[in-house]
Amino acid sequence: MGNRRWEELNQDCLVEVLRKLDIESLLTNIPLVCKSWYKASLDPKCWKCLNFHELASSPYLRPPYNSPFFDDFNILNGNNDLANAFIKFVVDRSQRCATTLVIAGFFTQQSLEYVSQECPELKCLNIPMEFMFGDEGQHLSKFIGSWENLELLSIEICYYLDQILTPISTHCHKFQALCCREIQIRDEDAMAIVKLEQKIKYLRLSSCLLSRENVVMILKGCRHLELLIMRYCSGFNVDDEILKLASHIKTFDYQGTYA
């Protein structure tokens, strides 16, 4: 074991290992090991999952909370041109093969437009709360319809969910899963979810606020649901009528819901 030469590891095997690493490791650590590792790090399969959220440094974010990456590279300094250039550089590494994208708070309208054009194979889109807190989140509906292969959307604290779901119902014909966290589901939002009726199979609402009427609307409209999780949601109690309407759903979890 002590004589093993890691730089001589089969290239395909090495790529399979490296694709599990985050953006920071692929940019700052792996290329410095040796030429073969640098070459492997350029393989687009290593860049199919683009998690920009992991790079952020903010006390309001979930782990890793404090990434030194942006402190070192000075990207979070209000310089949109620098942030856009960095996002473009990373996205280009994927060579249009990225299937998972996790947006971060430093994304701009320009960078959103770029990823909508250069990530045509995107299947999973995750939009954390720090992005939705900013003004740029309002531009998302302009571009989300570009991802025709989108299957899953995960979103937190959104005040215009209906505007984001509307282009999905029109353009994203493979869409089947929606995850919402800490969102007030208004009448128009519930109606937008129902418009996904022919597509959506999995719906997860975590710590969301919605009325009993909107729960009933979703259950009556989304007849193809296979999984419905409504954990720690508020605004309604699960009564006999709701249980009957949900009886066709294989998995219905309403732990912690309360009126």
mmCIF file of C-alpha atoms in Angstrom:
data_model
loop_
_atom_site.group_PDB
_atom_site.id
_atom_site.type_symbol
_atom_site.label_atom_id
_atom_site.label_comp_id
_atom_site.label_asym_id
_atom_site.label_seq_id
_atom_site.Cartn_x
_atom_site.Cartn_y
_atom_site.Cartn_z
ATOM 1 C CA MET A 1 0.000 0.000 0.000
ATOM 2 C CA GLY A 2 2.866 2.357 0.797
ATOM 3 C CA ASN A 3 4.221 2.012 -2.759
ATOM 4 C CA ARG A 4 0.909 2.765 -4.504
ATOM 5 C CA ARG A 5 1.231 5.515 -7.098
ATOM 6 C CA TRP A 6 -2.092 7.356 -7.040
ATOM 7 C CA GLU A 7 -1.149 9.403 -10.089
ATOM 8 C CA GLU A 8 -1.221 6.161 -12.101
ATOM 9 C CA LEU A 9 -4.784 5.304 -11.145
ATOM 10 C CA ASN A 10 -6.962 4.452 -14.141
ATOM 11 C CA GLN A 11 -8.374 7.693 -15.537
ATOM 12 C CA ASP A 12 -11.988 6.515 -15.599
ATOM 13 C CA CYS A 13 -11.744 5.356 -11.995
ATOM 14 C CA LEU A 14 -10.157 8.632 -10.979
ATOM 15 C CA VAL A 15 -12.957 10.614 -12.619
ATOM 16 C CA GLU A 16 -15.533 8.554 -10.708
ATOM 17 C CA VAL A 17 -13.801 9.521 -7.465
ATOM 18 C CA LEU A 18 -13.346 13.186 -8.308
ATOM 19 C CA ARG A 19 -16.948 13.698 -9.400
ATOM 20 C CA LYS A 20 -17.978 13.266 -5.754
ATOM 21 C CA LEU A 21 -15.951 16.313 -4.696
ATOM 22 C CA ASP A 22 -17.177 19.886 -4.417
ATOM 23 C CA ILE A 23 -16.293 22.845 -6.633
ATOM 24 C CA GLU A 24 -13.729 24.224 -4.195
ATOM 25 C CA SER A 25 -11.745 20.965 -4.098
ATOM 26 C CA LEU A 26 -11.870 20.566 -7.874
ATOM 27 C CA LEU A 27 -10.535 24.072 -8.389
ATOM 28 C CA THR A 28 -7.986 24.543 -5.629
ATOM 29 C CA ASN A 29 -6.729 21.148 -4.451
ATOM 30 C CA ILE A 30 -7.014 18.389 -7.034
ATOM 31 C CA PRO A 31 -5.251 20.183 -9.936
ATOM 32 C CA LEU A 32 -2.155 20.642 -7.766
ATOM 33 C CA VAL A 33 -1.642 16.948 -7.003
ATOM 34 C CA CYS A 34 -0.215 15.920 -10.379
ATOM 35 C CA LYS A 35 -0.797 16.280 -14.114
ATOM 36 C CA SER A 36 -3.034 13.223 -14.368
ATOM 37 C CA TRP A 37 -5.291 14.465 -11.557
ATOM 38 C CA TYR A 38 -5.460 17.899 -13.181
ATOM 39 C CA LYS A 39 -6.450 16.287 -16.474
ATOM 40 C CA ALA A 40 -9.096 14.168 -14.749
ATOM 41 C CA SER A 41 -10.517 17.242 -13.011
ATOM 42 C CA LEU A 42 -11.288 18.737 -16.429
ATOM 43 C CA ASP A 43 -13.566 15.849 -17.380
ATOM 44 C CA PRO A 44 -17.138 17.229 -17.702
ATOM 45 C CA LYS A 45 -18.438 14.302 -15.638
ATOM 46 C CA CYS A 46 -16.739 15.915 -12.626
ATOM 47 C CA TRP A 47 -18.909 18.977 -13.154
ATOM 48 C CA LYS A 48 -22.370 17.450 -13.548
ATOM 49 C CA CYS A 49 -23.334 18.693 -10.076
ATOM 50 C CA LEU A 50 -22.722 22.429 -9.685
ATOM 51 C CA ASN A 51 -23.309 23.346 -6.054
ATOM 52 C CA PHE A 52 -22.449 27.029 -5.704
ATOM 53 C CA HIS A 53 -24.264 27.218 -2.379
ATOM 54 C CA GLU A 54 -21.489 25.217 -0.716
ATOM 55 C CA LEU A 55 -19.048 28.000 -1.520
ATOM 56 C CA ALA A 56 -20.913 30.730 0.307
ATOM 57 C CA SER A 57 -19.872 32.075 3.677
ATOM 58 C CA SER A 58 -22.734 33.371 5.802
ATOM 59 C CA PRO A 59 -24.016 32.858 9.362
ATOM 60 C CA TYR A 60 -27.512 32.463 7.882
ATOM 61 C CA LEU A 61 -26.660 29.430 5.765
ATOM 62 C CA ARG A 62 -26.634 25.783 6.676
ATOM 63 C CA PRO A 63 -23.310 23.861 6.730
ATOM 64 C CA PRO A 64 -20.540 24.434 5.897
ATOM 65 C CA TYR A 65 -21.395 27.927 7.247
ATOM 66 C CA ASN A 66 -17.917 29.331 6.762
ATOM 67 C CA SER A 67 -16.134 28.548 3.535
ATOM 68 C CA PRO A 68 -12.806 30.341 3.126
ATOM 69 C CA PHE A 69 -13.128 30.126 -0.644
ATOM 70 C CA PHE A 70 -14.862 33.444 -1.221
ATOM 71 C CA ASP A 71 -12.768 35.200 1.397
ATOM 72 C CA ASP A 72 -9.636 34.101 -0.429
ATOM 73 C CA PHE A 73 -10.932 34.887 -3.916
ATOM 74 C CA ASN A 74 -12.849 38.014 -2.872
ATOM 75 C CA ILE A 75 -15.927 37.143 -4.913
ATOM 76 C CA LEU A 76 -18.508 38.252 -2.384
ATOM 77 C CA ASN A 77 -17.454 41.877 -2.497
ATOM 78 C CA GLY A 78 -20.366 43.269 -4.484
ATOM 79 C CA ASN A 79 -18.496 42.934 -7.771
ATOM 80 C CA ASN A 80 -21.101 41.370 -10.048
ATOM 81 C CA ASP A 81 -18.707 41.186 -12.988
ATOM 82 C CA LEU A 82 -16.293 39.078 -10.967
ATOM 83 C CA ALA A 83 -19.070 36.804 -9.702
ATOM 84 C CA ASN A 84 -20.475 36.379 -13.215
ATOM 85 C CA ALA A 85 -17.035 35.549 -14.587
ATOM 86 C CA PHE A 86 -16.492 32.946 -11.882
ATOM 87 C CA ILE A 87 -19.886 31.305 -12.509
ATOM 88 C CA LYS A 88 -19.220 31.244 -16.250
ATOM 89 C CA PHE A 89 -15.802 29.676 -15.679
ATOM 90 C CA VAL A 90 -17.276 26.876 -13.550
ATOM 91 C CA VAL A 91 -20.276 26.255 -15.805
ATOM 92 C CA ASP A 92 -18.008 26.019 -18.844
ATOM 93 C CA ARG A 93 -16.165 23.150 -17.171
ATOM 94 C CA SER A 94 -19.369 21.099 -17.414
ATOM 95 C CA GLN A 95 -19.426 21.422 -21.214
ATOM 96 C CA ARG A 96 -23.248 21.625 -21.167
ATOM 97 C CA CYS A 97 -23.527 18.314 -19.278
ATOM 98 C CA ALA A 98 -24.556 19.594 -15.827
ATOM 99 C CA THR A 99 -27.632 17.853 -14.420
ATOM 100 C CA THR A 100 -27.790 19.437 -10.930
ATOM 101 C CA LEU A 101 -27.523 23.126 -10.080
ATOM 102 C CA VAL A 102 -27.629 24.724 -6.629
ATOM 103 C CA ILE A 103 -27.846 28.493 -6.949
ATOM 104 C CA ALA A 104 -26.218 30.865 -4.447
ATOM 105 C CA GLY A 105 -26.994 34.386 -3.283
ATOM 106 C CA PHE A 106 -24.326 35.974 -5.496
ATOM 107 C CA PHE A 107 -26.080 34.910 -8.711
ATOM 108 C CA THR A 108 -27.245 37.805 -10.911
ATOM 109 C CA GLN A 109 -29.731 38.045 -13.740
ATOM 110 C CA GLN A 110 -26.827 37.758 -16.162
ATOM 111 C CA SER A 111 -25.522 34.575 -14.546
ATOM 112 C CA LEU A 112 -29.040 33.098 -14.444
ATOM 113 C CA GLU A 113 -29.363 33.717 -18.157
ATOM 114 C CA TYR A 114 -25.996 32.080 -18.787
ATOM 115 C CA VAL A 115 -26.752 28.893 -16.861
ATOM 116 C CA SER A 116 -30.163 28.660 -18.549
ATOM 117 C CA GLN A 117 -28.374 28.580 -21.902
ATOM 118 C CA GLU A 118 -25.360 26.453 -20.987
ATOM 119 C CA CYS A 119 -27.015 23.788 -18.806
ATOM 120 C CA PRO A 120 -29.574 22.272 -21.212
ATOM 121 C CA GLU A 121 -29.448 18.853 -19.521
ATOM 122 C CA LEU A 122 -30.384 20.188 -16.084
ATOM 123 C CA LYS A 123 -32.655 17.846 -14.118
ATOM 124 C CA CYS A 124 -32.457 19.146 -10.535
ATOM 125 C CA LEU A 125 -32.574 22.808 -9.500
ATOM 126 C CA ASN A 126 -32.127 23.880 -5.884
ATOM 127 C CA ILE A 127 -32.839 27.485 -4.903
ATOM 128 C CA PRO A 128 -31.832 28.220 -1.287
ATOM 129 C CA MET A 129 -33.215 31.037 0.796
ATOM 130 C CA GLU A 130 -30.302 33.456 0.494
ATOM 131 C CA PHE A 131 -30.931 33.774 -3.239
ATOM 132 C CA MET A 132 -34.659 34.306 -2.779
ATOM 133 C CA PHE A 133 -33.987 37.062 -0.236
ATOM 134 C CA GLY A 134 -32.409 39.186 -2.961
ATOM 135 C CA ASP A 135 -33.992 40.995 -5.892
ATOM 136 C CA GLU A 136 -32.507 38.599 -8.443
ATOM 137 C CA GLY A 137 -34.931 35.835 -7.454
ATOM 138 C CA GLN A 138 -37.707 37.698 -9.243
ATOM 139 C CA HIS A 139 -35.944 37.089 -12.560
ATOM 140 C CA LEU A 140 -35.914 33.311 -12.166
ATOM 141 C CA SER A 141 -39.282 32.828 -13.895
ATOM 142 C CA LYS A 142 -37.798 34.314 -17.083
ATOM 143 C CA PHE A 143 -35.306 31.499 -17.438
ATOM 144 C CA ILE A 144 -36.653 28.416 -15.679
ATOM 145 C CA GLY A 145 -38.668 27.368 -18.728
ATOM 146 C CA SER A 146 -35.387 26.936 -20.638
ATOM 147 C CA TRP A 147 -34.647 23.745 -18.725
ATOM 148 C CA GLU A 148 -36.932 21.413 -20.663
ATOM 149 C CA ASN A 149 -35.431 18.356 -18.936
ATOM 150 C CA LEU A 150 -36.064 19.687 -15.426
ATOM 151 C CA GLU A 151 -37.468 17.007 -13.130
ATOM 152 C CA LEU A 152 -37.091 18.447 -9.628
ATOM 153 C CA LEU A 153 -37.298 21.917 -8.119
ATOM 154 C CA SER A 154 -36.385 22.589 -4.490
ATOM 155 C CA ILE A 155 -37.063 26.115 -3.269
ATOM 156 C CA GLU A 156 -37.105 28.007 0.034
ATOM 157 C CA ILE A 157 -38.896 31.178 1.198
ATOM 158 C CA CYS A 158 -40.426 32.289 -2.089
ATOM 159 C CA TYR A 159 -43.038 35.054 -2.344
ATOM 160 C CA TYR A 160 -43.945 34.433 -5.995
ATOM 161 C CA LEU A 161 -44.036 30.662 -6.312
ATOM 162 C CA ASP A 162 -46.848 30.809 -8.868
ATOM 163 C CA GLN A 163 -44.679 32.855 -11.262
ATOM 164 C CA ILE A 164 -41.935 30.239 -11.094
ATOM 165 C CA LEU A 165 -44.224 27.224 -11.504
ATOM 166 C CA THR A 166 -46.177 28.620 -14.469
ATOM 167 C CA PRO A 167 -43.366 28.243 -17.067
ATOM 168 C CA ILE A 168 -42.579 24.795 -15.647
ATOM 169 C CA SER A 169 -46.118 23.607 -16.390
ATOM 170 C CA THR A 170 -45.732 24.870 -19.963
ATOM 171 C CA HIS A 171 -42.167 23.959 -20.915
ATOM 172 C CA CYS A 172 -40.761 21.311 -18.538
ATOM 173 C CA HIS A 173 -42.507 18.149 -19.704
ATOM 174 C CA LYS A 174 -40.390 15.795 -17.571
ATOM 175 C CA PHE A 175 -41.055 17.626 -14.320
ATOM 176 C CA GLN A 176 -42.249 15.391 -11.475
ATOM 177 C CA ALA A 177 -41.043 16.632 -8.073
ATOM 178 C CA LEU A 178 -41.481 19.867 -6.099
ATOM 179 C CA CYS A 179 -39.994 20.591 -2.682
ATOM 180 C CA CYS A 180 -40.985 23.772 -0.832
ATOM 181 C CA ARG A 181 -39.661 24.938 2.525
ATOM 182 C CA GLU A 182 -40.931 27.797 4.683
ATOM 183 C CA ILE A 183 -43.247 29.166 1.996
ATOM 184 C CA GLN A 184 -46.724 30.589 2.421
ATOM 185 C CA ILE A 185 -48.776 28.720 -0.160
ATOM 186 C CA ARG A 186 -51.329 31.265 -1.341
ATOM 187 C CA ASP A 187 -54.392 30.571 -3.494
ATOM 188 C CA GLU A 188 -52.483 31.378 -6.686
ATOM 189 C CA ASP A 189 -49.597 29.132 -5.613
ATOM 190 C CA ALA A 190 -51.939 26.199 -4.945
ATOM 191 C CA MET A 191 -53.525 26.743 -8.359
ATOM 192 C CA ALA A 192 -50.075 26.745 -9.985
ATOM 193 C CA ILE A 193 -49.268 23.435 -8.257
ATOM 194 C CA VAL A 194 -52.535 21.978 -9.543
ATOM 195 C CA LYS A 195 -51.584 23.041 -13.080
ATOM 196 C CA LEU A 196 -48.659 20.613 -12.747
ATOM 197 C CA GLU A 197 -51.251 17.858 -12.286
ATOM 198 C CA GLN A 198 -50.220 15.787 -15.310
ATOM 199 C CA LYS A 199 -46.567 15.934 -14.285
ATOM 200 C CA ILE A 200 -46.085 16.075 -10.546
ATOM 201 C CA LYS A 201 -45.652 12.788 -8.658
ATOM 202 C CA TYR A 202 -43.758 13.946 -5.585
ATOM 203 C CA LEU A 203 -44.637 16.964 -3.473
ATOM 204 C CA ARG A 204 -42.842 17.895 -0.268
ATOM 205 C CA LEU A 205 -43.991 20.880 1.788
ATOM 206 C CA SER A 206 -41.863 21.509 4.883
ATOM 207 C CA SER A 207 -42.804 24.157 7.462
ATOM 208 C CA CYS A 208 -45.143 25.803 4.976
ATOM 209 C CA LEU A 209 -48.282 27.810 5.724
ATOM 210 C CA LEU A 210 -51.412 26.966 3.747
ATOM 211 C CA SER A 211 -55.135 26.898 4.308
ATOM 212 C CA ARG A 212 -57.303 23.808 4.495
ATOM 213 C CA GLU A 213 -59.001 24.926 1.266
ATOM 214 C CA ASN A 214 -55.698 24.926 -0.570
ATOM 215 C CA VAL A 215 -54.784 21.496 0.806
ATOM 216 C CA VAL A 216 -58.092 20.182 -0.544
ATOM 217 C CA MET A 217 -57.474 21.940 -3.875
ATOM 218 C CA ILE A 218 -54.070 20.276 -4.235
ATOM 219 C CA LEU A 219 -55.390 16.836 -3.282
ATOM 220 C CA LYS A 220 -58.310 17.065 -5.704
ATOM 221 C CA GLY A 221 -56.219 18.457 -8.541
ATOM 222 C CA CYS A 222 -53.008 16.420 -8.305
ATOM 223 C CA ARG A 223 -54.358 12.954 -8.987
ATOM 224 C CA HIS A 224 -51.000 11.459 -9.971
ATOM 225 C CA LEU A 225 -49.248 12.103 -6.670
ATOM 226 C CA GLU A 226 -47.342 9.105 -5.328
ATOM 227 C CA LEU A 227 -45.751 10.915 -2.410
ATOM 228 C CA LEU A 228 -47.033 13.862 -0.406
ATOM 229 C CA ILE A 229 -45.079 15.080 2.607
ATOM 230 C CA MET A 230 -46.481 18.005 4.591
ATOM 231 C CA ARG A 231 -44.313 17.963 7.696
ATOM 232 C CA TYR A 232 -44.683 20.726 10.283
ATOM 233 C CA CYS A 233 -46.992 22.727 8.041
ATOM 234 C CA SER A 234 -49.526 25.076 9.619
ATOM 235 C CA GLY A 235 -52.951 26.469 8.807
ATOM 236 C CA PHE A 236 -54.978 23.246 8.727
ATOM 237 C CA ASN A 237 -55.733 20.021 10.526
ATOM 238 C CA VAL A 238 -55.778 16.672 8.740
ATOM 239 C CA ASP A 239 -59.392 15.499 9.066
ATOM 240 C CA ASP A 240 -61.358 12.591 7.605
ATOM 241 C CA GLU A 241 -62.069 14.402 4.341
ATOM 242 C CA ILE A 242 -58.387 15.131 3.740
ATOM 243 C CA LEU A 243 -57.447 11.539 4.599
ATOM 244 C CA LYS A 244 -60.032 10.260 2.125
ATOM 245 C CA LEU A 245 -58.798 12.572 -0.625
ATOM 246 C CA ALA A 246 -55.228 11.399 0.049
ATOM 247 C CA SER A 247 -56.127 7.715 0.151
ATOM 248 C CA HIS A 248 -54.783 7.102 -3.372
ATOM 249 C CA ILE A 249 -51.316 8.434 -2.442
ATOM 250 C CA LYS A 250 -48.787 5.717 -1.604
ATOM 251 C CA THR A 251 -46.944 7.856 0.945
ATOM 252 C CA PHE A 252 -48.768 10.609 2.834
ATOM 253 C CA ASP A 253 -46.806 12.074 5.762
ATOM 254 C CA TYR A 254 -48.339 14.963 7.705
ATOM 255 C CA GLN A 255 -46.278 14.746 10.895
ATOM 256 C CA GLY A 256 -46.390 17.908 12.989
ATOM 257 C CA THR A 257 -49.103 19.725 11.031
ATOM 258 C CA TYR A 258 -51.352 22.060 13.003
ATOM 259 C CA ALA A 259 -54.067 24.643 12.452
#
